[in-house]
Amino acid sequence: MSAPTHRFTPRSGARRLREAVVVALFRAATYAVLLAGGGVFADILYKGSRTVFQAEAPFINTTFLFSSPESLHVFEWEGRRREMGDREFRAFREREPGAADVRAESFVYSAGGIWPCIAGTLLLVAGAMSLALAVGVSSAVYLSEYARDGRFIRFVRLAILNLAGVPSIVFGLFGFGMFVIFFGWNVSLIAGWFTLAFMVLPVVITASEEALKAVPQGLRAAALALGATRWQTIRTAVLPYALPGILTSSILGIARVAGETAPIMFTAAYVVRDRLPWEVERAVDFLFQGVMALPYHIYVVSSKIPQNEYTERVQYGTAFVFLLLVALVAAASILLRNRLRARLRW
Amino acid sequence: MPNQTTASSPIVEISELDFCYGSVPALHGVNLSIPARQVTALIGPSGCGKSTLLRCLNRMNDLIEGARVVRGSIRIHGVDIHGPEVDVIELRKHVGMVFQKSNPFPKSIYENIAYGLRLQGVRDRARLDAVVEQSLRGAALWDEVKDRLQQSALGLSGGQQQRLCIARTIAVEPEVILMDEPCSALDPVATAKIEELIQELRSRYSIVIVTHNMQQAARCSDQTAFFYLGRLIEHAPTRDIFTSPANPQTEAYVSGRFG
Amino acid sequence: MSATGPRPTLFVRRRLRFLGLTPDDAIRAFFGGNAVVAVVVLALITYFLVREGAGFFGQNRRNLEVYRLAGLEFVDHLRAQEEAHTALTRRLSELRLKAFARLSAGTDGAEAAERALAVFDAYAERFGAAIDPLRALGSELAEVATGIKTKFMVNEDRKEERRQLIAEGKAGEAARVGVVPVDFAAEARPLLAARERHREVNRVLATELLALQAAPPAPPVPELRDLLERFGAEVRSYVAELPAIERRLETWDQAKPVAAGEALRAFLFGRQWLTASFWQDWYGLLPLLTGSLLVAGVALTLAVPLGVGAAIYVNQFASVREQRVVKPAIEFISAFPSVVLGFFGIAVLGEVLRQVSQLPWLAWVPGFPFSERLNVLTAGCLLALIAVPTIFTLAEDALNNVPRALPEASLALGASRLQTTLRIVFPAALSGIISAVLLGLGRVIGETMVVLLCAGNRIAIPDFTQGLGVMVEPVHTMTGIIAQEMGEVVRGSIHYRALFMVGLVLFLLSLAINFLAQRILRRYRLAPS
Ligand SMILES: Nc1ncnc2c1ncn2[C@@H]1O[C@H](COP(=O)(O)OP(=O)(O)OP(=O)(O)O)[C@@H](O)[C@H]1O
Ligand SMILES: [Mg+2]
């Protein structure tokens, strides 16, 4: 009772300190997460950029991006260490008479590039997303525009929620059992499409429903009062205004489709394939061919070949390209969605 | 096509109407004739069922789960609108509606007006242009917007938006126009304009308007119906309701001593 | 009555009808059909997992039957006895290691230590050699048993061949494929006959071991006396167990049928997952399940405090500007492909963690130091990074949904910001946060690539006796095993079906977790909204 006090003296210092420490801990948790994520991102971007970029023009390693994978051969020649891809090595052996029996260490997939993987991933994503959008948006239209709350609709919603929680490897097994074996599609692009599409379906439905719900009821009422049918109302007074929202949120689904490995492991992905997807004889072959894919390639090069200075380039390079693709898509989706949410306050 | 009925004959006849939201009754035994080409005002304290009745007339209540007519009928031109043969879409083309909160589509002014016709498959540009102009003139909006027809309707003021909604409604040439508190979100100047508009429209349309504003009802309606707790208490020419109401509840309400 | 009379056609329009449907009905049906897809997919997943997996139990039952008929089970009883002895021998070498470390730390160095341990070594050698007769008997019988099994397998192959030939309509060729049914009882006679020898071997073994434990070598280091004494006790109990093993062999019934439930039990509670073995394949879920749970446990231990802490900070304390940066950033992390994280674990994190574990001042941490780069901890850390965004986003939502009035009331009563958060907002959001954690758990258990690449892929139930140190052991997981082995198995084989059964377990587990999360969310929601 010594210091002169008035009614609003601050609380005791110790208590305030304790509070500050606790809040600081919460804050530390937040930044620890960001730091960890940022660390992984930076490490891969930094080490991968050495593969993907180069010092001289065009500054981008076009060989890596636009050619097929090859084995890398490392050997001593005339006192120097040489590294060559498959084709170059063969040519070299023919050119140099003494080189025929040179002992080279070989590392698969470590030379050349990843073009077939990039192409395969783009194809997989495009097809799967088209399917998922078609089914998902229709499904959301039904749930938000037609359905009346009832037992059945609750059941459907429950199914959607549960579908979202099914592990991706289970989708892989399912796709394998249904499309690859039962339908006899074998390991193919189309089996991958369906498997991935079913996997992102809940994401697309949820996103689309959110976007549809954001369209004010007044517009629907206005259209109906003017004598529009249900479908005309949806087509002219709901969907056009929900579409931007549907698309931006669904981009996040793209990131998910592109990022998953497990579902395509046994349904669509080949370890290696020497032809590009569009080099097919008949059009149907296009659907029924397996493809290489970036995520699967990363898995292959990081688990099936040794880690060393020669293999590191392709490992980090592939991870870089893949991470960057997915990250760009995700970032675009997040930014667009936040902008849209801010704008669409009707 | 409209206005074939004589001015005094009823266009809408409501008889013994009971209406429920799920198990909650909202209207009891309402009997009401709405004369053609006049303005009928529905008044009453909040929650007494005015909007419900209004929304029954073009079956907008169909959209609400569990909402249904329990008893009685609504006839328009003698046709029971809940009959099995009746197509609700056709009904709504004949019975237009203007909402409390103006709800223009986020499209151009022109497209807003043309919307109803486009729904009916009208593509003819000249006809659309003509109807747009005619409707906007009809809604006393033409002079204000004729230079900006292609701009977004969301750029209009609140009062203009509401008149746009009226124009949009009359573009499909309904016989009946339902208005649910069309002025409640507007300032007095905009309100005055809408009231003026209603006066002009009454010669061609049968108008049913819900309002909480006694002066408004007195100023611009020919008939007034007073509702209380889901029942029609009194229905008479507006002058009579406001000067010599038959029912004490009506008197209490219109004189502002109640609810 | 209206002046013009009723005009019943006024609001009627003839609509196009097809199969009794108007176009609007058809469109509605189309959308409804799409809405049902989610249900259909869920049903199809169940159906195909069961379709491909269900045959497992029949096949596994057969597998276990053969295990018994061919006498492998009989031999495994012997082997168990042998292995128990080996464990004792290993105990001796551990003792030696300790003694050696102690002795060589003294003034005389390693050579003197070797000399001092000479007596002990001789003892250990004698102890180890005591099992040789049993081992010889074991491998002799093992040969008999594998012989029977091989015969049986060859026969099965022939049958299959014949069936195919018949199916192709080549009855003549089929008849030429000889199938001689294996007479298991006759074939197993040498096994049963060996029981007499086994008793003899055991008698000698018991005498030898008891003699050995009665005269232990003088402990080279005094501290080891206790340990040696305990060793003696273990030897005595080992010898005491021998009659039980003999009895087991005595009562072993080759013809005892394998119950249907046993095939299920062997899957759900089997402690071994052993495939493509020349002896006997086991499809036990436990090693995989414990692996999955262990990794998930480590991941959640890290992710829950981080995710929930971050959610509390961002929702309750961060400035609007900070929120606007942090929320999208964490959401962004959720888009990291798991295979990239797995690669990061192999390339960087595993090594970093190993080196950290070898820092001398961290030796107190259970399990540290460790030498395996890829283990539960490595995978757990990366999975935590996957779980955090899920937990964060959902927990933040839950905090956000707490009605404004609650914290305001608390603040108005003079509570501090933190008090309000911890006592009002947090409890109010608790059900949402718990369900967020559960959904995080679901993600972690279902995650494949990270565990496949970083968990070490050793198929064994981790050794829980070392307490928390178990978290640096390499393990295998349910998701990992499917991803790893699915590509290599023969369609329709028991191994293939076993993988589908693992998938089914995973599927049911994820459904259960999801269901629980929703239950909690619904049951304890604050206000019905
Ligand atoms: N969608 C609905 N579901 C259930 N009950 C409803 C619904 N809409 C209205 N009601 C109930 O029906 C009764 C009549 O409502 P109505 O909207 O017709 O009143 P109102 O006279 O228009 O009131 P106000 O002047 O406030 O607009 C009220 O008791 C209301 O609670
Ligand atoms: Mg109302």
mmCIF file of C-alpha atoms in Angstrom, chain A residues 142-157 209 213, chain B residues 63-66, chain C residues 28 529:
data_model
loop_
_atom_site.group_PDB
_atom_site.id
_atom_site.type_symbol
_atom_site.label_atom_id
_atom_site.label_comp_id
_atom_site.label_asym_id
_atom_site.label_seq_id
_atom_site.Cartn_x
_atom_site.Cartn_y
_atom_site.Cartn_z
ATOM 1 C CA TYR A 142 -28.361 -29.661 -57.317
ATOM 2 C CA LEU A 143 -27.456 -29.345 -53.672
ATOM 3 C CA SER A 144 -27.732 -25.589 -53.561
ATOM 4 C CA GLU A 145 -30.526 -24.892 -56.064
ATOM 5 C CA TYR A 146 -32.804 -27.891 -56.208
ATOM 6 C CA ALA A 147 -32.392 -29.955 -53.108
ATOM 7 C CA ARG A 148 -34.620 -29.532 -50.123
ATOM 8 C CA ASP A 149 -33.152 -30.478 -46.846
ATOM 9 C CA GLY A 150 -34.080 -34.014 -46.062
ATOM 10 C CA ARG A 151 -32.736 -37.332 -45.091
ATOM 11 C CA PHE A 152 -31.383 -38.131 -48.506
ATOM 12 C CA ILE A 153 -29.625 -34.818 -48.936
ATOM 13 C CA ARG A 154 -28.066 -35.120 -45.518
ATOM 14 C CA PHE A 155 -26.845 -38.525 -46.570
ATOM 15 C CA VAL A 156 -25.351 -37.082 -49.749
ATOM 16 C CA ARG A 157 -23.599 -34.374 -47.787
ATOM 17 C CA GLU A 209 -21.548 -24.698 -53.357
ATOM 18 C CA LYS A 213 -24.549 -19.711 -51.958
ATOM 19 C CA LEU B 63 -40.063 -22.201 -53.136
ATOM 20 C CA ILE B 64 -40.328 -22.340 -49.371
ATOM 21 C CA GLU B 65 -40.121 -25.775 -47.944
ATOM 22 C CA GLY B 66 -43.255 -26.871 -46.152
ATOM 23 C CA ARG C 28 -33.250 -31.496 -62.411
ATOM 24 C CA SER C 529 -27.040 -22.020 -36.647
#
